């Protein structure tokens, strides 16, 4: 996995959270829909300008798209990386359910 792949997975994750298609996000960001697909697959790396537009329309800061990328990429053998990999491979509905479970655990198991 590389930086572009990791950023692409995050773009896809937040796009799914917003229930936007690649086409809808592309239109909002003034880019071609195939470009969004290329970003999500890690085939292209977005410029800062495009990353800013994407983060704006996904209603997340650029920090959310970039935060801890270096740590995750450098800790491939850690359990954090393994958990992250498994979650990112889940369909959007299961990711949302898992987030709800984690929120519940955080709130009630303190």
CSV table of N, CA and C in Angstrom, one decimal:
chain,number,residue,atom,x,y,z
A,1,UNK,N,0.9,-1.2,0.0
A,1,UNK,CA,0.0,0.0,0.0
A,1,UNK,C,0.9,1.2,0.0
A,2,UNK,N,0.4,2.3,-0.7
A,2,UNK,CA,1.2,3.5,-0.7
A,2,UNK,C,0.3,4.7,-0.3
A,3,UNK,N,0.9,5.9,-0.3
A,3,UNK,CA,0.2,7.1,0.1
A,3,UNK,C,-1.1,7.3,-0.8
A,4,UNK,N,-1.0,7.2,-2.1
A,4,UNK,CA,-2.2,7.4,-2.9
A,4,UNK,C,-3.3,6.4,-2.7
A,5,UNK,N,-2.9,5.2,-2.4
A,5,UNK,CA,-3.9,4.2,-2.1
A,5,UNK,C,-4.6,4.5,-0.8
A,6,UNK,N,-3.9,4.9,0.2
A,6,UNK,CA,-4.4,5.2,1.5
A,6,UNK,C,-5.4,6.4,1.4
A,7,UNK,N,-5.0,7.4,0.7
A,7,UNK,CA,-5.8,8.6,0.6
A,7,UNK,C,-7.1,8.2,-0.2
A,8,UNK,N,-6.9,7.4,-1.2
A,8,UNK,CA,-8.1,7.0,-2.0
A,8,UNK,C,-9.1,6.2,-1.2
A,9,UNK,N,-8.6,5.4,-0.3
A,9,UNK,CA,-9.5,4.6,0.5
A,9,UNK,C,-10.3,5.5,1.4
A,10,UNK,N,-9.7,6.5,1.9
A,10,UNK,CA,-10.3,7.5,2.8
A,10,UNK,C,-11.4,8.3,2.0
A,11,UNK,N,-11.0,8.7,0.8
A,11,UNK,CA,-12.0,9.5,0.0
A,11,UNK,C,-13.2,8.6,-0.3
A,12,UNK,N,-13.0,7.3,-0.6
A,12,UNK,CA,-14.1,6.4,-0.9
A,12,UNK,C,-15.0,6.2,0.4
A,13,UNK,N,-14.3,6.1,1.6
A,13,UNK,CA,-15.0,5.9,2.8
A,13,UNK,C,-15.9,7.1,3.1
A,14,UNK,N,-15.4,8.3,3.0
A,14,UNK,CA,-16.2,9.5,3.4
A,14,UNK,C,-17.2,9.8,2.3
A,15,UNK,N,-16.9,9.4,1.0
A,15,UNK,CA,-17.9,9.6,0.0
A,15,UNK,C,-19.1,8.7,0.3
A,16,UNK,N,-18.8,7.5,0.7
A,16,UNK,CA,-19.9,6.5,1.0
A,16,UNK,C,-20.7,7.0,2.2
A,17,UNK,N,-20.0,7.6,3.2
A,17,UNK,CA,-20.6,8.1,4.4
A,17,UNK,C,-21.6,9.2,4.0
A,18,UNK,N,-21.3,10.0,3.0
A,18,UNK,CA,-22.1,11.1,2.5
A,18,UNK,C,-23.2,10.6,1.5
A,19,UNK,N,-23.1,9.3,1.2
A,19,UNK,CA,-24.1,8.7,0.3
A,19,UNK,C,-24.0,9.4,-1.1
A,20,UNK,N,-22.8,9.7,-1.5
A,20,UNK,CA,-22.6,10.3,-2.9
A,20,UNK,C,-22.1,9.3,-3.8
A,21,UNK,N,-22.5,9.3,-5.1
A,21,UNK,CA,-21.8,8.5,-6.1
A,21,UNK,C,-20.5,9.2,-6.5
A,22,UNK,N,-19.7,8.5,-7.2
A,22,UNK,CA,-18.5,9.1,-7.8
A,22,UNK,C,-18.9,10.2,-8.7
A,23,UNK,N,-19.9,10.1,-9.5
A,23,UNK,CA,-20.4,11.1,-10.4
A,23,UNK,C,-20.8,12.4,-9.7
A,24,UNK,N,-21.6,12.2,-8.6
A,24,UNK,CA,-22.0,13.3,-7.8
A,24,UNK,C,-20.9,14.1,-7.2
A,25,UNK,N,-19.9,13.4,-6.6
A,25,UNK,CA,-18.8,14.0,-6.0
A,25,UNK,C,-17.9,14.7,-7.1
A,26,UNK,N,-17.8,14.1,-8.2
A,26,UNK,CA,-17.0,14.7,-9.3
A,26,UNK,C,-17.6,16.0,-9.8
A,27,UNK,N,-18.9,16.0,-9.9
A,27,UNK,CA,-19.7,17.2,-10.4
A,27,UNK,C,-19.5,18.3,-9.4
A,28,UNK,N,-19.6,18.0,-8.1
A,28,UNK,CA,-19.4,19.0,-7.0
A,28,UNK,C,-18.0,19.6,-7.0
A,29,UNK,N,-17.0,18.7,-7.3
A,29,UNK,CA,-15.6,19.1,-7.3
A,29,UNK,C,-15.1,19.6,-8.6
A,30,UNK,N,-15.9,19.6,-9.6
A,30,UNK,CA,-15.5,20.1,-11.0
A,30,UNK,C,-14.3,19.3,-11.5
A,31,UNK,N,-14.5,17.9,-11.4
A,31,UNK,CA,-13.5,17.0,-12.0
A,31,UNK,C,-14.3,15.9,-12.7
A,32,UNK,N,-13.6,15.1,-13.5
A,32,UNK,CA,-14.3,14.1,-14.3
A,32,UNK,C,-14.5,12.9,-13.3
A,33,UNK,N,-15.7,12.2,-13.5
A,33,UNK,CA,-16.0,11.0,-12.6
A,33,UNK,C,-14.9,10.0,-12.7
A,34,UNK,N,-14.3,9.7,-13.8
A,34,UNK,CA,-13.2,8.7,-13.8
A,34,UNK,C,-12.0,9.1,-13.0
A,35,UNK,N,-11.8,10.4,-12.8
A,35,UNK,CA,-10.7,10.8,-12.0
A,35,UNK,C,-11.0,10.5,-10.5
A,36,UNK,N,-12.2,10.6,-10.1
A,36,UNK,CA,-12.6,10.2,-8.7
A,36,UNK,C,-12.3,8.7,-8.5
A,37,UNK,N,-12.7,7.9,-9.5
A,37,UNK,CA,-12.4,6.5,-9.4
A,37,UNK,C,-10.9,6.2,-9.4
A,38,UNK,N,-10.1,6.9,-10.2
A,38,UNK,CA,-8.7,6.7,-10.2
A,38,UNK,C,-8.1,7.1,-8.8
A,39,UNK,N,-8.6,8.2,-8.2
A,39,UNK,CA,-8.2,8.6,-6.9
A,39,UNK,C,-8.5,7.5,-5.9
A,40,UNK,N,-9.7,7.0,-5.9
A,40,UNK,CA,-10.1,6.0,-4.9
A,40,UNK,C,-9.4,4.7,-5.0
A,41,UNK,N,-8.9,4.4,-6.2
A,41,UNK,CA,-8.1,3.2,-6.4
A,41,UNK,C,-6.7,3.4,-6.2
A,42,UNK,N,-6.3,4.6,-5.9
A,42,UNK,CA,-4.9,4.9,-5.7
A,42,UNK,C,-4.0,5.0,-7.0
A,43,UNK,N,-4.7,5.2,-8.1
A,43,UNK,CA,-4.0,5.2,-9.4
A,43,UNK,C,-3.5,6.7,-9.6
A,44,UNK,N,-4.1,7.6,-9.0
A,44,UNK,CA,-3.7,9.0,-9.1
A,44,UNK,C,-3.6,9.6,-7.7
A,45,UNK,N,-2.8,10.7,-7.6
A,45,UNK,CA,-2.6,11.4,-6.4
A,45,UNK,C,-3.2,12.8,-6.6
A,46,UNK,N,-4.2,13.2,-5.7
A,46,UNK,CA,-4.8,14.5,-5.9
A,46,UNK,C,-3.9,15.7,-5.6
A,47,UNK,N,-4.1,16.8,-6.3
A,47,UNK,CA,-3.3,18.0,-6.0
A,47,UNK,C,-4.0,18.5,-4.7
A,48,UNK,N,-3.3,19.5,-4.1
A,48,UNK,CA,-3.9,20.1,-2.9
A,48,UNK,C,-5.2,20.8,-3.2
A,49,UNK,N,-5.3,21.4,-4.3
A,49,UNK,CA,-6.5,22.1,-4.7
A,49,UNK,C,-7.7,21.1,-4.8
A,50,UNK,N,-7.5,20.0,-5.5
A,50,UNK,CA,-8.5,18.9,-5.6
A,50,UNK,C,-8.8,18.3,-4.3
A,51,UNK,N,-7.8,18.0,-3.5
A,51,UNK,CA,-8.0,17.5,-2.2
A,51,UNK,C,-8.9,18.4,-1.3
A,52,UNK,N,-8.6,19.7,-1.4
A,52,UNK,CA,-9.4,20.7,-0.7
A,52,UNK,C,-10.8,20.7,-1.1
A,53,UNK,N,-11.1,20.6,-2.4
A,53,UNK,CA,-12.5,20.6,-2.9
A,53,UNK,C,-13.2,19.3,-2.5
A,54,UNK,N,-12.5,18.2,-2.5
A,54,UNK,CA,-13.1,16.9,-2.1
A,54,UNK,C,-13.4,17.0,-0.7
A,55,UNK,N,-12.5,17.4,0.2
A,55,UNK,CA,-12.8,17.5,1.6
A,55,UNK,C,-13.9,18.4,1.9
A,56,UNK,N,-14.0,19.5,1.2
A,56,UNK,CA,-15.1,20.5,1.4
A,56,UNK,C,-16.5,19.8,1.1
A,57,UNK,N,-16.6,19.1,0.0
A,57,UNK,CA,-17.8,18.5,-0.4
A,57,UNK,C,-18.1,17.2,0.4
A,58,UNK,N,-17.1,16.6,1.0
A,58,UNK,CA,-17.4,15.4,1.9
A,58,UNK,C,-17.6,15.9,3.3
A,59,UNK,N,-17.5,17.2,3.5
A,59,UNK,CA,-17.7,17.8,4.8
A,59,UNK,C,-16.8,17.2,5.9
A,60,UNK,N,-15.5,17.0,5.5
A,60,UNK,CA,-14.4,16.6,6.4
A,60,UNK,C,-13.3,17.5,6.2
A,61,UNK,N,-12.4,17.7,7.1
A,61,UNK,CA,-11.2,18.5,6.9
A,61,UNK,C,-10.2,17.7,6.2
A,62,UNK,N,-9.3,18.4,5.5
A,62,UNK,CA,-8.2,17.7,4.9
A,62,UNK,C,-7.4,16.9,5.9
A,63,UNK,N,-7.4,17.3,7.1
A,63,UNK,CA,-6.7,16.5,8.1
A,63,UNK,C,-7.3,15.1,8.3
A,64,UNK,N,-8.6,15.0,8.2
A,64,UNK,CA,-9.2,13.7,8.2
A,64,UNK,C,-8.8,12.8,7.1
A,65,UNK,N,-8.5,13.4,5.9
A,65,UNK,CA,-8.1,12.6,4.8
A,65,UNK,C,-6.6,12.2,4.9
A,66,UNK,N,-5.8,13.0,5.6
A,66,UNK,CA,-4.4,12.8,5.7
A,66,UNK,C,-3.9,12.3,7.0
A,67,UNK,N,-4.7,12.5,8.1
A,67,UNK,CA,-4.2,12.2,9.4
A,67,UNK,C,-3.8,10.7,9.6
A,68,UNK,N,-2.6,10.6,10.2
A,68,UNK,CA,-2.0,9.3,10.6
A,68,UNK,C,-1.7,8.4,9.4
A,69,UNK,N,-1.7,8.9,8.1
A,69,UNK,CA,-1.4,8.1,7.0
A,69,UNK,C,0.0,7.5,7.1
A,70,UNK,N,1.0,8.3,7.5
A,70,UNK,CA,2.3,7.9,7.7
A,70,UNK,C,2.4,6.8,8.7
A,71,UNK,N,1.8,7.0,9.8
A,71,UNK,CA,1.8,6.0,10.9
A,71,UNK,C,1.2,4.6,10.4
A,72,UNK,N,0.1,4.7,9.8
A,72,UNK,CA,-0.5,3.5,9.3
A,72,UNK,C,0.4,2.8,8.3
A,73,UNK,N,0.9,3.5,7.3
A,73,UNK,CA,1.8,2.9,6.3
A,73,UNK,C,3.1,2.4,6.9
A,74,UNK,N,3.6,2.9,8.0
A,74,UNK,CA,4.8,2.5,8.5
A,74,UNK,C,4.6,1.4,9.6
A,75,UNK,N,3.4,1.1,9.9
A,75,UNK,CA,3.2,0.0,10.9
A,75,UNK,C,2.4,-1.1,10.4
A,76,UNK,N,2.8,-1.6,9.2
A,76,UNK,CA,2.0,-2.7,8.6
A,76,UNK,C,1.9,-4.0,9.4
A,77,UNK,N,2.8,-4.2,10.3
A,77,UNK,CA,2.7,-5.4,11.1
A,77,UNK,C,1.8,-5.2,12.3
A,78,UNK,N,1.5,-4.0,12.6
A,78,UNK,CA,0.7,-3.8,13.9
A,78,UNK,C,-0.7,-4.2,13.8
A,79,UNK,N,-1.3,-4.4,15.0
A,79,UNK,CA,-2.7,-4.7,15.0
A,79,UNK,C,-3.6,-3.5,14.5
A,80,UNK,N,-3.1,-2.3,14.7
A,80,UNK,CA,-3.8,-1.1,14.2
A,80,UNK,C,-4.0,-1.2,12.7
A,81,UNK,N,-2.9,-1.5,12.1
A,81,UNK,CA,-2.9,-1.6,10.6
A,81,UNK,C,-3.9,-2.7,10.2
A,82,UNK,N,-3.8,-3.9,10.8
A,82,UNK,CA,-4.7,-5.0,10.5
A,82,UNK,C,-6.2,-4.6,10.7
A,83,UNK,N,-6.5,-4.0,11.8
A,83,UNK,CA,-7.9,-3.6,12.0
A,83,UNK,C,-8.3,-2.6,10.9
A,84,UNK,N,-7.5,-1.6,10.7
A,84,UNK,CA,-7.8,-0.6,9.6
A,84,UNK,C,-8.0,-1.3,8.3
A,85,UNK,N,-7.2,-2.2,7.9
A,85,UNK,CA,-7.3,-2.9,6.6
A,85,UNK,C,-8.7,-3.6,6.5
A,86,UNK,N,-9.0,-4.3,7.6
A,86,UNK,CA,-10.3,-5.0,7.6
A,86,UNK,C,-11.5,-4.1,7.5
A,87,UNK,N,-11.5,-3.0,8.3
A,87,UNK,CA,-12.6,-2.1,8.3
A,87,UNK,C,-12.7,-1.5,6.9
A,88,UNK,N,-11.6,-1.1,6.3
A,88,UNK,CA,-11.7,-0.4,5.0
A,88,UNK,C,-12.2,-1.3,3.9
A,89,UNK,N,-12.1,-2.6,4.1
A,89,UNK,CA,-12.6,-3.6,3.1
A,89,UNK,C,-14.1,-3.9,3.2
A,90,UNK,N,-14.7,-3.5,4.3
A,90,UNK,CA,-16.1,-3.7,4.6
A,90,UNK,C,-17.0,-2.9,3.7
A,91,UNK,N,-18.1,-3.3,3.3
A,91,UNK,CA,-19.1,-2.4,2.6
A,91,UNK,C,-19.5,-1.3,3.5
A,92,UNK,N,-19.9,-0.2,2.9
A,92,UNK,CA,-20.3,1.0,3.7
A,92,UNK,C,-21.2,0.8,4.8
A,93,UNK,N,-22.3,0.0,4.6
A,93,UNK,CA,-23.3,-0.3,5.6
A,93,UNK,C,-22.6,-0.9,6.9
A,94,UNK,N,-21.7,-1.9,6.6
A,94,UNK,CA,-21.1,-2.5,7.8
A,94,UNK,C,-20.1,-1.6,8.5
A,95,UNK,N,-19.4,-0.7,7.7
A,95,UNK,CA,-18.6,0.3,8.3
A,95,UNK,C,-19.4,1.2,9.2
A,96,UNK,N,-20.5,1.7,8.8
A,96,UNK,CA,-21.4,2.5,9.6
A,96,UNK,C,-21.8,1.8,10.8
A,97,UNK,N,-22.2,0.5,10.7
A,97,UNK,CA,-22.6,-0.3,11.9
A,97,UNK,C,-21.5,-0.4,12.9
A,98,UNK,N,-20.3,-0.7,12.4
A,98,UNK,CA,-19.2,-0.8,13.2
A,98,UNK,C,-18.9,0.5,14.0
A,99,UNK,N,-19.0,1.6,13.3
A,99,UNK,CA,-18.8,2.9,13.9
A,99,UNK,C,-19.8,3.1,15.0
A,100,UNK,N,-21.1,2.8,14.8
A,100,UNK,CA,-22.1,2.9,15.8
A,100,UNK,C,-21.8,2.0,17.0
A,101,UNK,N,-21.3,0.8,16.8
A,101,UNK,CA,-20.9,-0.1,17.9
A,101,UNK,C,-19.8,0.5,18.7
A,102,UNK,N,-18.8,1.0,18.0
A,102,UNK,CA,-17.6,1.6,18.7
A,102,UNK,C,-18.1,2.9,19.5
A,103,UNK,N,-19.0,3.7,18.9
A,103,UNK,CA,-19.5,4.8,19.7
A,103,UNK,C,-20.2,4.4,20.9
A,104,UNK,N,-21.0,3.3,20.8
A,104,UNK,CA,-21.8,2.8,21.9
A,104,UNK,C,-20.8,2.3,23.0
A,105,UNK,N,-19.8,1.5,22.6
A,105,UNK,CA,-18.8,1.0,23.5
A,105,UNK,C,-18.1,2.2,24.2
A,106,UNK,N,-17.7,3.2,23.5
A,106,UNK,CA,-17.0,4.3,24.0
A,106,UNK,C,-17.8,5.0,25.1
A,107,UNK,N,-19.1,5.1,24.8
A,107,UNK,CA,-20.0,5.8,25.7
A,107,UNK,C,-20.3,5.0,27.0
A,108,UNK,N,-20.6,3.8,26.8
A,108,UNK,CA,-21.1,3.0,27.9
A,108,UNK,C,-20.1,2.1,28.7
A,109,UNK,N,-18.9,1.9,28.1
A,109,UNK,CA,-17.9,1.0,28.7
A,109,UNK,C,-16.7,1.8,29.3
A,110,UNK,N,-17.0,3.0,29.7
A,110,UNK,CA,-15.9,3.8,30.3
A,110,UNK,C,-15.6,3.4,31.7
